[in-house]
Structures are given as structure tokens and as C-alpha cells.
Coordinates of C-alpha atoms in Angstrom, one line a residue:
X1 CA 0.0 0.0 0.0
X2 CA 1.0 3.3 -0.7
X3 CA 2.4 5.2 2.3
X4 CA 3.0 8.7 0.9
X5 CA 0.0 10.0 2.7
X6 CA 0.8 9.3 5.9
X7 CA 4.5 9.8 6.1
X8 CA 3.4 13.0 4.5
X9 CA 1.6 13.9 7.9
X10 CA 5.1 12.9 9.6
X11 CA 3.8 9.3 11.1
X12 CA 6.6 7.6 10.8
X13 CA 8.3 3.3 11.6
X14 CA 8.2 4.4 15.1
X15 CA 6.5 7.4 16.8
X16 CA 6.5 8.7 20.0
X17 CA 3.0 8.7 21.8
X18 CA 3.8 11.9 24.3
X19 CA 3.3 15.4 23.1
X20 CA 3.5 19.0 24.2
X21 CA 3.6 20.1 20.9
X22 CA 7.0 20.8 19.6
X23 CA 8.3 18.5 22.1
X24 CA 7.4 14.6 22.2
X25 CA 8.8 12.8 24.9
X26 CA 10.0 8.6 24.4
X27 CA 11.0 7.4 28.2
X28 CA 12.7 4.1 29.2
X29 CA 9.5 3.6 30.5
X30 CA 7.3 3.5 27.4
X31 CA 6.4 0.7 25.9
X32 CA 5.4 -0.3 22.4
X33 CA 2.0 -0.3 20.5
X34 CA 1.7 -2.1 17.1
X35 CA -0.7 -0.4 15.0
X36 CA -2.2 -2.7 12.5
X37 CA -4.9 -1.7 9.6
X38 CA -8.2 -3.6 10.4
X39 CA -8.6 -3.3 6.2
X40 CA -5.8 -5.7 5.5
X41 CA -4.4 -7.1 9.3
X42 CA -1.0 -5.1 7.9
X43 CA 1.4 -3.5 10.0
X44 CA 0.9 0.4 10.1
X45 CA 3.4 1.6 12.5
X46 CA 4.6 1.6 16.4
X47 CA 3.8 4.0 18.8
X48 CA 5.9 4.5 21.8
X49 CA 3.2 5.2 25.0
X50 CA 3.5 7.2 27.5
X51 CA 4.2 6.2 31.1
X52 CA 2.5 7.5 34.6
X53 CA 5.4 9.9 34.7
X54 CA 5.3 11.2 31.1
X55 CA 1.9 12.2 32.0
X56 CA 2.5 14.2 34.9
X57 CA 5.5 15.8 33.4
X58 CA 2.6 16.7 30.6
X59 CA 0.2 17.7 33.2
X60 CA 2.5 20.0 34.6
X61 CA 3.4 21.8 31.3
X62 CA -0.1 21.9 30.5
X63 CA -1.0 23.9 33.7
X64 CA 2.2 26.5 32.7
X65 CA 0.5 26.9 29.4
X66 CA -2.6 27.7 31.2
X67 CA -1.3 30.2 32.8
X68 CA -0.2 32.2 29.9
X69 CA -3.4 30.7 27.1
X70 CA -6.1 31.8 29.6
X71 CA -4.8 35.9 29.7
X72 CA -4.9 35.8 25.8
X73 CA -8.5 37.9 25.0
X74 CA -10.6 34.9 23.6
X75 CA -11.2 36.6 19.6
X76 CA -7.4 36.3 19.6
X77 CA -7.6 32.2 20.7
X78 CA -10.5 32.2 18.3
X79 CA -8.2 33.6 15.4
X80 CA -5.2 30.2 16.7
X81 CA -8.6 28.0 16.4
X82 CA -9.0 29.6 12.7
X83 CA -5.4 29.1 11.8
X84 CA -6.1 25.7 12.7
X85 CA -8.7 24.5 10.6
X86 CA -6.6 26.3 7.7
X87 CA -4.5 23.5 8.3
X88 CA -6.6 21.0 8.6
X89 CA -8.1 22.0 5.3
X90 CA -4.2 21.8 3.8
X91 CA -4.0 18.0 5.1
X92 CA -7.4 17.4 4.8
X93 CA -7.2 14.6 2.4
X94 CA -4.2 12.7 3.5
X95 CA -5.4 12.6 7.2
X96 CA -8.9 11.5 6.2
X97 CA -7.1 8.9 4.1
X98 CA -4.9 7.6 7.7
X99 CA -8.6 7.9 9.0
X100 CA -10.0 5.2 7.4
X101 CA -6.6 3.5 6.9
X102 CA -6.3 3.3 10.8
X103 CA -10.1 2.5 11.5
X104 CA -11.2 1.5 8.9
X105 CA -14.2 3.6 7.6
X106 CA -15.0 4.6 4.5
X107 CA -12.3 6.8 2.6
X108 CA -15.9 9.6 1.9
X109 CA -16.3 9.3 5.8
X110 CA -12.8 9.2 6.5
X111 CA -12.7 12.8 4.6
X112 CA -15.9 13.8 5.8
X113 CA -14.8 13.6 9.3
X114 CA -11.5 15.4 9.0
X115 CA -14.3 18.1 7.4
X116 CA -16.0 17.5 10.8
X117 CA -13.1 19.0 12.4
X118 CA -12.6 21.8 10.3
X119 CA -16.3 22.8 10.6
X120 CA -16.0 22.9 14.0
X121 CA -12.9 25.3 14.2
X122 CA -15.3 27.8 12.0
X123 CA -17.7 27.5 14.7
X124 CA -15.5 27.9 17.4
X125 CA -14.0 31.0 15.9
X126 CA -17.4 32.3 15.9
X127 CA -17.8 31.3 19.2
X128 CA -14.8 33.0 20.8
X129 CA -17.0 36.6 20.5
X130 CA -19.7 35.0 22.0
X131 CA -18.9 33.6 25.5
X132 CA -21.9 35.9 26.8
X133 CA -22.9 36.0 30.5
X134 CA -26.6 37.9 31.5
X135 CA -27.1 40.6 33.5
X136 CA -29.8 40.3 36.1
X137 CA -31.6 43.6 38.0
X138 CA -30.5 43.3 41.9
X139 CA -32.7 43.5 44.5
X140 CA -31.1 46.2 46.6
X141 CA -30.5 50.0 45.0
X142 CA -27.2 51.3 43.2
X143 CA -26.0 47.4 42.8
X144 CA -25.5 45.6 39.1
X145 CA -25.3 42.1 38.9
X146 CA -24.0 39.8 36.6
X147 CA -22.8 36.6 35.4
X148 CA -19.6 36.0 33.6
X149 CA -17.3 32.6 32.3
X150 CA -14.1 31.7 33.6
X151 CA -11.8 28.9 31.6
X152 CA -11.6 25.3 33.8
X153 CA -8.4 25.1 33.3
X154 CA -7.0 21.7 32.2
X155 CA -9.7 19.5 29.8
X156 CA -9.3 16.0 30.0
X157 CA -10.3 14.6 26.0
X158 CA -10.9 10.9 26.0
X159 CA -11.8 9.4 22.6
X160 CA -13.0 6.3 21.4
X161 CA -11.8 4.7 18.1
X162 CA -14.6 5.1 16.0
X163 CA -14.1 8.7 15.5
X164 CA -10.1 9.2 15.8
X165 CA -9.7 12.7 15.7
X166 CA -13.5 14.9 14.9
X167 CA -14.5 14.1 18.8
X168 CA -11.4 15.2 20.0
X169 CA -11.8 18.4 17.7
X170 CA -15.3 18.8 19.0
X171 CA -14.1 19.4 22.4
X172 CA -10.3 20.6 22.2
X173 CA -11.6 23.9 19.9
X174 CA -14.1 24.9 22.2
X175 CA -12.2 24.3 25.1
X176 CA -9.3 26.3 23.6
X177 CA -11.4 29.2 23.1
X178 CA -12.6 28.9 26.1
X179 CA -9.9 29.7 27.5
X180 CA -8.3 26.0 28.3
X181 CA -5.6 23.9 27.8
X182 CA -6.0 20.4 26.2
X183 CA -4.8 16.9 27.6
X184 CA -6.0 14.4 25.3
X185 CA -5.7 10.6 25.4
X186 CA -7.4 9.0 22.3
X187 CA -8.0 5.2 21.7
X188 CA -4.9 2.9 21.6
X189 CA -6.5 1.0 18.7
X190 CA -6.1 4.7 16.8
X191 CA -3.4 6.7 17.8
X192 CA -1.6 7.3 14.5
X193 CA -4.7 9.6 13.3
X194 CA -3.9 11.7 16.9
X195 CA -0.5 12.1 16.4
X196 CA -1.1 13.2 13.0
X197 CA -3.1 15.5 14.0
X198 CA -1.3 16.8 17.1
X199 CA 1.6 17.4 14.7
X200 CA -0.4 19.5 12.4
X201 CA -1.8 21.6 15.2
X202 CA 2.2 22.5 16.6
X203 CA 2.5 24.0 13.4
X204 CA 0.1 26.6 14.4
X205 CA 1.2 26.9 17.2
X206 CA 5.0 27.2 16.4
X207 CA 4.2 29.8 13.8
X208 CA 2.6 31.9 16.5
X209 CA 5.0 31.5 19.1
X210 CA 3.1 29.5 21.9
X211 CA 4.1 27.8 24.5
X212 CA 4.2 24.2 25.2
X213 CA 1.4 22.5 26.6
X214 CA -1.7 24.5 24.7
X215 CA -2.4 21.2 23.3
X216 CA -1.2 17.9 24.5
X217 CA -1.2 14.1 23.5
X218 CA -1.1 11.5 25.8
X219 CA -1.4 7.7 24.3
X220 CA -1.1 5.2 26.8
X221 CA -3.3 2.0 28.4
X222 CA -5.7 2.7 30.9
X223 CA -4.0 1.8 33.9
X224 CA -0.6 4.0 33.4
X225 CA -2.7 7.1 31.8
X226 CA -6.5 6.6 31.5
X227 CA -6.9 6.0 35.3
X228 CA -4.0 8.9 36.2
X229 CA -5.7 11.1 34.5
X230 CA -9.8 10.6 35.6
X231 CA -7.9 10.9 39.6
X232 CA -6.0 14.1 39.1
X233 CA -7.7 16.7 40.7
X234 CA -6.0 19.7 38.9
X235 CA -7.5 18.2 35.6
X236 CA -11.2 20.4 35.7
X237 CA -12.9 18.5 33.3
X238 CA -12.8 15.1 31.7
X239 CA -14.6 14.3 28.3
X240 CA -15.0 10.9 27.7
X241 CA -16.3 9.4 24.8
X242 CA -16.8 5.5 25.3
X243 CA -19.2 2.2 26.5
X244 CA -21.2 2.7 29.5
X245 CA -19.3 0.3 31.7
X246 CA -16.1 2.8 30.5
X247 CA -18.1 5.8 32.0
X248 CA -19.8 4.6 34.9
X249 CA -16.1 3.9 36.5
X250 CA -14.9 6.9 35.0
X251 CA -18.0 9.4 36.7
X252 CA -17.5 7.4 40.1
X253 CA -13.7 8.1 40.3
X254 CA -14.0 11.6 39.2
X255 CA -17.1 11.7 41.6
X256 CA -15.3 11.6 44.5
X257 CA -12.6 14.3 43.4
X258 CA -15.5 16.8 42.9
X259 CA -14.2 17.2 39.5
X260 CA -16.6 18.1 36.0
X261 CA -17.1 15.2 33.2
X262 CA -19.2 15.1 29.7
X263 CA -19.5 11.4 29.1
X264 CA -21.2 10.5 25.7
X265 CA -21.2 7.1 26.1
X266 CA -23.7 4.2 24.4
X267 CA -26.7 4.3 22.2
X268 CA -29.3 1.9 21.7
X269 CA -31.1 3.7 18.7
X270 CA -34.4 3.2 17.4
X271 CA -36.2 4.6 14.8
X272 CA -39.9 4.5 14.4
X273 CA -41.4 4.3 11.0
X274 CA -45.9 4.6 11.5
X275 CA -47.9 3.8 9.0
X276 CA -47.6 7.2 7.9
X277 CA -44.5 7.0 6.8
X278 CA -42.7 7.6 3.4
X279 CA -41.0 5.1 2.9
X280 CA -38.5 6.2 0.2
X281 CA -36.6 8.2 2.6
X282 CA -37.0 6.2 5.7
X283 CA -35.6 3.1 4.0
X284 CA -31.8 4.6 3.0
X285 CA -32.0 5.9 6.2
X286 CA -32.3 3.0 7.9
X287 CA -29.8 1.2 5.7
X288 CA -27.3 3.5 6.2
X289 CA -27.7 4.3 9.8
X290 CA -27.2 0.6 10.2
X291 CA -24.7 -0.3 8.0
X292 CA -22.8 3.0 8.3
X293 CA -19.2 2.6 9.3
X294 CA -19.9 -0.8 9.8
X295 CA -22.6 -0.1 12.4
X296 CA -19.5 1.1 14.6
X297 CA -21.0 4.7 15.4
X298 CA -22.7 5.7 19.0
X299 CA -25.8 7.0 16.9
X300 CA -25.8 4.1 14.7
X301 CA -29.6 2.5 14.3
X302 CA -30.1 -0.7 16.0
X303 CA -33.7 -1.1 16.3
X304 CA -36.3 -0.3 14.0
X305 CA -40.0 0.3 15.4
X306 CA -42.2 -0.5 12.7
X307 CA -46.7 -0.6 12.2
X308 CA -47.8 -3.8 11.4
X309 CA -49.4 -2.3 8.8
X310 CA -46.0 -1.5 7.4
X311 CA -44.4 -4.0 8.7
X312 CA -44.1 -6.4 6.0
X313 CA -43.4 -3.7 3.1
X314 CA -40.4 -2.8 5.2
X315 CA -39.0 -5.5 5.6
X316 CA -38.9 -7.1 1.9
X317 CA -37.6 -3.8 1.2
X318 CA -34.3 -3.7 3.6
X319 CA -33.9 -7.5 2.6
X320 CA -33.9 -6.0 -1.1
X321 CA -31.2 -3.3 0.2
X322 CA -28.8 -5.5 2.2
X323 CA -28.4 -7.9 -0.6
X324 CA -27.1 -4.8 -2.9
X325 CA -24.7 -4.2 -0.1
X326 CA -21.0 -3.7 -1.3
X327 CA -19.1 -5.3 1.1
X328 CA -14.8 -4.6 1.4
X329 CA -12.3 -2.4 1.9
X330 CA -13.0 1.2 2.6
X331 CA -10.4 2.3 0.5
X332 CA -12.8 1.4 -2.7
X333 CA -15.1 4.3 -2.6
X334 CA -17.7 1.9 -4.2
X335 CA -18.0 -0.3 -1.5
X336 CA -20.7 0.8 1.6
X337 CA -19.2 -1.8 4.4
X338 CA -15.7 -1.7 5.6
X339 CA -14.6 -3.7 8.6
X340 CA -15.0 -3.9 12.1
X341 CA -12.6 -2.5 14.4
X342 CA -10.7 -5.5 15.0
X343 CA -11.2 -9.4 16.4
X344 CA -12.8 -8.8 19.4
X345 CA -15.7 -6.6 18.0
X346 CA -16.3 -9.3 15.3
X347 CA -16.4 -12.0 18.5
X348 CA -18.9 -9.5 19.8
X349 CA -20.6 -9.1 16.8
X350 CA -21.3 -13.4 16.3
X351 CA -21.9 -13.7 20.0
X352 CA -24.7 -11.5 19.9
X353 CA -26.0 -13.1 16.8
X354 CA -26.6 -16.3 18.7
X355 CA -27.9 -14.7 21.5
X356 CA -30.9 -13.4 19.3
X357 CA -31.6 -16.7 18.3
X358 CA -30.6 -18.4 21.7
X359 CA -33.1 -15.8 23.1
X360 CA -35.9 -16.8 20.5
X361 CA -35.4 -14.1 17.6
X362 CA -35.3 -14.9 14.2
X363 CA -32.2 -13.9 12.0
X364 CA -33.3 -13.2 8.4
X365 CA -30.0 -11.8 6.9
X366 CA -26.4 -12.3 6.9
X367 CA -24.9 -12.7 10.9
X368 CA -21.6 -14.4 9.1
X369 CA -18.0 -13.6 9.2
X370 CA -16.1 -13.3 5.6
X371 CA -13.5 -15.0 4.5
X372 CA -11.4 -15.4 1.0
X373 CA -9.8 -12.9 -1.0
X374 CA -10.0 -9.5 -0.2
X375 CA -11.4 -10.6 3.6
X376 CA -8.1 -11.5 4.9
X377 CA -7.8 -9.5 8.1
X378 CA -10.9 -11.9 9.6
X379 CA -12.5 -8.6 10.0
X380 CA -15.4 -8.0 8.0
X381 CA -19.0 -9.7 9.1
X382 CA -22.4 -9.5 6.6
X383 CA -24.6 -7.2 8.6
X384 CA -27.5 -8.7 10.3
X385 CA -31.1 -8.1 10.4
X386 CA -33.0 -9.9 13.0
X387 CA -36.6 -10.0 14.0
X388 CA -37.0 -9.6 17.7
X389 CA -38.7 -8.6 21.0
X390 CA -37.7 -5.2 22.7
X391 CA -37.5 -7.3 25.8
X392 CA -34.7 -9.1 25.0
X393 CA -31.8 -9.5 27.1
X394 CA -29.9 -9.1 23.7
X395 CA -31.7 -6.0 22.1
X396 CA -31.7 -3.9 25.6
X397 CA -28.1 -3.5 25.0
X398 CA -25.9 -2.5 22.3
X399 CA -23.8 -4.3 20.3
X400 CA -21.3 -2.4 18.1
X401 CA -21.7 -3.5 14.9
X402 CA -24.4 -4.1 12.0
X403 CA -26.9 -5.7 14.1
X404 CA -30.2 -4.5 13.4
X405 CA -33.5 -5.0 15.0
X406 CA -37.0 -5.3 13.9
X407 CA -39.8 -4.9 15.6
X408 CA -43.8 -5.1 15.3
X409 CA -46.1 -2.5 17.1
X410 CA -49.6 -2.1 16.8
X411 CA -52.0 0.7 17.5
X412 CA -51.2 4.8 18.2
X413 CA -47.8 5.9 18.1
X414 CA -48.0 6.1 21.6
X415 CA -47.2 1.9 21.4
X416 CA -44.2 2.9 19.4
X417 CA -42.9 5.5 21.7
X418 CA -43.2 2.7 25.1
X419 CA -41.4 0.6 23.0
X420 CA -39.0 3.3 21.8
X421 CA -37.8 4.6 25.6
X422 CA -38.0 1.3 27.0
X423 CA -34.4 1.0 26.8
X424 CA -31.7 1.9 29.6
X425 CA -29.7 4.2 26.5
X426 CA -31.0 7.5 25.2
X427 CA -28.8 9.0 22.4
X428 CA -30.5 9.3 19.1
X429 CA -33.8 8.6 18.2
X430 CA -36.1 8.8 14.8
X431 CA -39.8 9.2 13.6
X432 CA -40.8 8.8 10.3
X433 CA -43.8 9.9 9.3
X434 CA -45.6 12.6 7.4
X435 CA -48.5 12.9 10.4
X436 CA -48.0 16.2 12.0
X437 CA -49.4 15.1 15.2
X438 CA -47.0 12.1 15.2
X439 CA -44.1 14.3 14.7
X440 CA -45.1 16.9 17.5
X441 CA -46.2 14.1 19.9
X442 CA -42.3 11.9 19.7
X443 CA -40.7 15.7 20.0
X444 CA -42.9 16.4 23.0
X445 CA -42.2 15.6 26.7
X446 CA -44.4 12.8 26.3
X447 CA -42.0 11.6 23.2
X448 CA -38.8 10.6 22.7
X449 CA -36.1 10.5 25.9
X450 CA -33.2 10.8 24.2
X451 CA -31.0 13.6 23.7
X452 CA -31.0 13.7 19.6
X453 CA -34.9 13.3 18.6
X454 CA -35.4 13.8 14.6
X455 CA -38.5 13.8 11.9
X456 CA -37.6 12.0 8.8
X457 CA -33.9 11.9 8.8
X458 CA -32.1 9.3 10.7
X459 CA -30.4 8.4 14.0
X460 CA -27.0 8.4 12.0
X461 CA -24.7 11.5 12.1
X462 CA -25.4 15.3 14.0
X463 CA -24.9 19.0 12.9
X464 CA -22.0 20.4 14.6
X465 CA -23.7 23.4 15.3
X466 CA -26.2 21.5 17.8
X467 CA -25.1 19.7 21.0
X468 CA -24.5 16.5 21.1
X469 CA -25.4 13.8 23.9
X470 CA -27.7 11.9 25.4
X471 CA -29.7 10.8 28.6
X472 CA -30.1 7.9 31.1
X473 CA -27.1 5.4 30.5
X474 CA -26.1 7.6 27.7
X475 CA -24.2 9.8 30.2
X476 CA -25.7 13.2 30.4
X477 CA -23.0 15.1 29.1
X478 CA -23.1 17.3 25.7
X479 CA -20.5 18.2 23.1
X480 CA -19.9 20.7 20.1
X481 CA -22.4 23.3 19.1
X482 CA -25.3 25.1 21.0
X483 CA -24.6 26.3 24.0
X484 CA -22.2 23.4 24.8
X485 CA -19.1 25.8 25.3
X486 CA -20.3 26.2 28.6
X487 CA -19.1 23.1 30.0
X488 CA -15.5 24.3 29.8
X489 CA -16.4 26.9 31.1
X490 CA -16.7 27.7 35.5
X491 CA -19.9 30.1 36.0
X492 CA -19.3 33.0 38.3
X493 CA -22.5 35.5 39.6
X494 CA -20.9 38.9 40.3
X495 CA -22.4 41.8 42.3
X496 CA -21.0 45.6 42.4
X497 CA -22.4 48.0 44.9
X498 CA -21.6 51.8 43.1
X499 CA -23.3 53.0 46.1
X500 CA -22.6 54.2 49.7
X501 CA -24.4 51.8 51.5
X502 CA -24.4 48.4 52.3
X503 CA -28.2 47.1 51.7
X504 CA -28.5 43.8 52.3
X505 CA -30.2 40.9 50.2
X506 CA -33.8 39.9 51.1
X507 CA -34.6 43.4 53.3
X508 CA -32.6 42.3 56.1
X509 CA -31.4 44.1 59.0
X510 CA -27.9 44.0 60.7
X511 CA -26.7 47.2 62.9
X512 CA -23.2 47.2 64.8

């Protein structure tokens, strides 16, 4: 395979895991990653991690980089944040080729999520003139009151694999912006797309004359960095992108440090299609939010809520889709299905096929792993559509991969929507139909619970300029656009008496 784009992007045989930016840091206490393609099961390169004590002598650069990034005036962070997606724009290509080369997506989403990150340095720029506090009328005469933004201080970026480097950009350019410096530990299945990307930003920052420590890039296992890392109290705030189980620890440890987390953690999507529906845009939506990197995104669809007056029409015609599926490797912009992540998420992928029948669902499509030419790497599966129970141990949790779910309701849309929220996850969520009351009704209180609740368009992808997130097991937490930008942010109420006496709040009286 060609390697021109990549060692363009300076990954080279052996990198060093441990950034402050100019200055990357190899110990005698690293140890070695080998990063292998889940397209072909090739060697990529090694990666040199970081060790408990690289990461505190990171930590401790970071917070002398805070110290000089948070008295820089915000439109002036804003304009390092533009210079950055400049950047991003030059490389643009040849990282969103590492992208998919690393993970294994499409090469169109591989590109489209390096445009992820660029779209969200416009918006943070943006944002940077816009980090607005209120002011409020006091109760007591000659006093103004107000609330203003502070920057957290260090930001804590945990990524998953599936998106290598647009999560991180979600939260790193807002933070920055805001005012914060960046500590960011991505996936150790994906580290190549991180350091890439950490060496494009140092050029910014070198060619403005920055300190060390702005942004930072920590790879490393979870016990010498992840756990470091969610215990340090003078990191503010901790993003983490991952499973449930993943966030549940991580929210208990950082729990009892009093410290702030966003966790966007699993999904267990559903979309509902009613018997109003049209169909010929609720069926390529469904295809592709299932099928759609593999089924390896948080908001891919995994269940699909359908009237049994539907029902049947459906399904022939997702049977009819899934057969014209293109499975191989992602670097063949024909093909729609790449591979799964790696070995493991293809054992989880078969287990969880047998458990649907095990558990009395019927599977009426692919469930197999490929083999032969061109499916070397053991990696790629035929996705799965099964017919099922929303009660099932199986279907109430999610499995990462193109496993989809139908199921039968009957009645008012008020059936679907029990069956919809009777799940423990609430990320992203669908309605199809062309009934106005049925739209209104799932956007309602009374509707869907999840964070992300659309009207004929799909559980699959989100608008950087809304936040992103979800409820219950989901994690609460929200990235990107909206008002998002205050989570990096510490709230402070302010009060200024102009005046020469001291009235006090709520009429009361206190003479000495």
C-alpha cells in the first residue's frame, strides 16, 4: 500500500505517543503499540506510549500553558482556532485517508470527518465573540449584577476509536477558546490519526509562538494514563467518549474528586417508521444508519419500530437493500461496508448473533463472518437483520456492529414510543412519518427521551452546530455546538455596589 499519505503527515516506523507540541517525549519507560490496519491485518506503525510519569511531566506543562493561554483575549484564541482548521483544510485529504486506513471507515467518511473537524474550528471562531454571561436587575438600589465565564483550566479529552480525531476536535476547539488547555488521550486502537493531528496543530502553534502544553497528546493503556488522569484533581474537566461500563467507572472516580465530566457514552437507537410514513426516505435511512461505518457509530440505528401495517413492506424492502450491499475495503469508494474495528468486535458481533436466536429471535439476513480474498484480516461480518422482542436481554443492550432489530407494534404511536424509551440508553432517536401530530407528539415531553430526537432523517450522524449527547445510560454530558461551550467553562454570579451603603439581600437588618 501506498504510504506517501501518511509519512506526509510525519507518522513515521516508530513514533513517540507523548506530546506537548514541539516537544514529544520517548521514556525508558514507554512501551510499544503495534498499530495494525483492520482493512488488510498489515502492519501500520509503532507507537511508543506514555508512562505514569510522562503524563505528569505533561500535566505539569499543560498547567504553565494555562497560565499564559487563559490571559490571551478569547477573539485572539479564536483567530489560533481559525489558523487551525486552515491547516486541517491543507491536510485534509491525507489525514482523512490515515482515517480510514487506521479505522477502517469509508475513505468519503474518512474525509468527511476530517471536514467534521474543520467545521468545528469555524464555529469555534465564531464562538470565541460570544462567550456571553446575563445581567440580572439586583434587589437592593445602586448594585448591578452579573454573570460571567471563567476557563476550567485543564480539559481532559478521552476518545474512542470510531471517531479518531472529529470528537477530540469537537471538544479541544471549544475548550481552547474557552480559555483551556487540552490533555487528550485518544483510543490505543487509533493513535496514528492523533498524532497526526497533534503534529499539524504544533504547526500553528509554532508559527505563533506559543508555549508548550496549549495542546497535548497523551497515548497510553488505561491503567498508566486513562486512570492517572480521571484521579488528578488539577485536571477540571474530563470528556470521555466511550461504552457505559467505560463511563460509569470513570464518573464514580472523578465523583469523588468533585471534579466536572461530559460522558457520551452508548446508544441503543431506534427509529420508528408509523404507517404514515414515506418510505423512500425512511428506508436509505435505515440502511445507512445501520450499516454505516460498519454499524460502529454511537448514533448508529439498532432497532427499528415499525406498524404492522408496514411491517411487511419494510422488511422485503431492507432485505432488497442489504443484498445490494458492497461489502470490502474502505479504500474502494464503491463499496458501503468496511470492517469492524478488530477481532474482538467481530467476537462480539457473532456472540450477539446467537444470543438473538438463543433468546428466540429470528435472523433473516447475513450474521456471518467473511472469508477469501479481499477478507483477509478476519475482519469483515455480513450485517445482520434480526426479528426480535424489545424485551430481549440481547436487544436492551448495544452491540457495536451491524446488528439490526425489527420490531412489530400495533395501535397509536403512543405503542411505538413505550417501546422506543424502554431502553436503559438515550442518544439518538427517529420518527418517520408525514402525520403532523406524530411528529409533534415523539418531540414532545411525552416523546422521545433521548438527547438527539429527529423527523424523517435518521439516527446516524449530527450538525456540529447542535449539542450532542444523550440521557439515562447515555451519560448526560453534551458536546460541540449550542450552548455546549459552557461546560468548559466555571460560572461565576458577580455583584458591584456603586453606592454608599451596604443594603442587604432579602430586606434584612444587621446594625453594629
Amino acid at each position: 500500500m501506498d504510504t506517501t499519505f501518511y509519512r506526509a503527515l510525519g507518522i513515521q516506523e516508530e513514533n513517540s505517543g507523548c506530546s506537548t507540541g514541539q516537544n514529544w517525549i520517548t521514556s525508558k519507560k514507554s512501551k510499544i503499540l503495534d498499530i495494525v490496519s483492520p482493512i488488510d491485518g498489515k502492519h501500520i506503525a509503532s507507537v511508543h506510549t506514555c508512562s505514569t510519569d510522562d503524563y505528569l511531566a505533561v500535566r505539569d506543562q499543560a498547567l504553565r500553558a494555562f497560565e499564559v493561554w487563559r490571559t490571551v483575549p478569547a477573539p485572539k484564541r479564536g483567530d489560533i482556532v481559525r489558523q487551525i482548521g486552515l491547516k486541517l483544510r491543507e491536510h485534509k485529504e491525507d489525514l482523512g485517508k490515515l482515517v480510514t486506513l487506521e479505522m477502517g471507515k469509508s475513505l468519503q467518511e474518512g474525509y468527511g470527518e476530517v471536514q467534521e473537524m474543520i467545521d468545528i474550528c469555524d464555529f469555534a471562531v465564531g464562538l470565541s465573540r460570544q462567550l456571553y454571561g446575563f445581567t440580572m436587575h439586583s434587589e437592593r438600589p445602586d448594585h448591578r449584577m452579573y454573570d460571567q465565564y471563567h476557563p476550567i483550566g485543564i480539559v481532559g479529552i478521552i476518545s474512542a476509536f470510531n471517531f479518531p480525531v472529529a470528537v477530540y476536535a469537537w471538544n479541544a476547539m471549544l475548550a481552547a477558546v474557552c480559555g483551556d488547555v487540552c490533555i487528550w488521550k485518544p483510543s490505543s486502537k487509533v493513535p496514528l490519526s492523533a498524532i497526526a493531528t497533534q503534529k499539524i496543530i504544533a504547526e500553528v502553534l509554532k508559527e505563533n509562538h506559543l508555549p508548550e502544553g496549549i495542546f497535548n497528546l497523551v497515548v497510553g493503556g488505561g491503567r498508566d494514563v486513562g486512570e492517572t488522569m480521571l484521579e488528578d484533581k488539577k485536571v477540571g474537566l474530563i470528556s470521555i467518549t466511550g461504552s457505559t461500563r467505560v463511563g460509569r467507572h470513570a464518573n464514580e472516580v472523578i465523583a469523588r474528586r468533585f471534579g466536572k465530566v461530559i460522558c457520551e457514552l452508548g446508544g441503543n437507537n431506534a427509529i420508528i417508521v408509523t404507517q404514515n410514513a414515506d418510505l423512500q426516505i425512511a428506508i436509505p435511512a435505515i440502511v445507512f444508519g445501520a450499516v454505516g461505518t460498519a454499524g460502529q457509530r454511537c448514533t448508529s440505528t439498532r432497532r427499528v419500530i415499525i406498524h404492522e401495517d408496514l411491517y411487511e413492506t419494510v422488511k422485503k424492502s431492507l432485505l432488497k437493500a442489504y443484498k445490494s450491499l458492497k461489502i470490502g475495503s474502505p479504500m474502494d469508494e464503491k463499496n458501503h461496508v468496511g470492517p469492524l474495528i478488530d477481532q474482538d468486535a467481530v467476537a462480539t458481533f457473532t456472540a450477539a448473533v446467537q444470543q438473538v436466536r438463543d433468546q428466540g429471535g429470528t435472523v433473516i439476513c447475513g450474521g456471518t463472518v467473511l472469508s477469501g480474498k479481499g477478507f483477509e484480516s478476519g475482519n469483515y461480518v455480513k450485517p445482520c437483520i434480526a426479528e426480535v422482542s424489545n424485551d430481549m436481554e440481547i436487544v436492551q443492550e448495544e452491540t457495536f456492529a451491524p446488528l439490526l432489530y425489527l420490531i412489530k407494534y400495533s395501535g397509536d404511536v403512543e405503542n411505538a414510543i413505550e417501546i422506543h424509551n424502554d431502553v436503559k440508553q438515550g442518544l439518538s432517536s427517529a420518527i418517520f412519518t408525514q402525520n403532523l401530530r406524530e411528529a409533534e407528539l415523539f418531540l414532545s415531553c411525552r416523546g422521545s427521551d433521548c438527547g438527539i430526537a429527529n423527523v424523517n432523517i435518521g439516527t446516524s450522524g449530527a450538525e456540529i452546530g447542535g449539542a450532542f449527547g444523550g440521557e439515562k445510560e447515555t451519560g448526560g454530558g453534551r458536546e460541540s455546538g449550542s450552548d455546549a461551550w459552557k461546560g468548559y467553562m466555571r460560572r461565576q454570579t458577580n455583584t458591584i455596589n456603586y453606592g454608599n451603603k451596604l443594603p442587604l439581600a432579602q430586606g434584612i437588618k444587621f446594625n453594629i
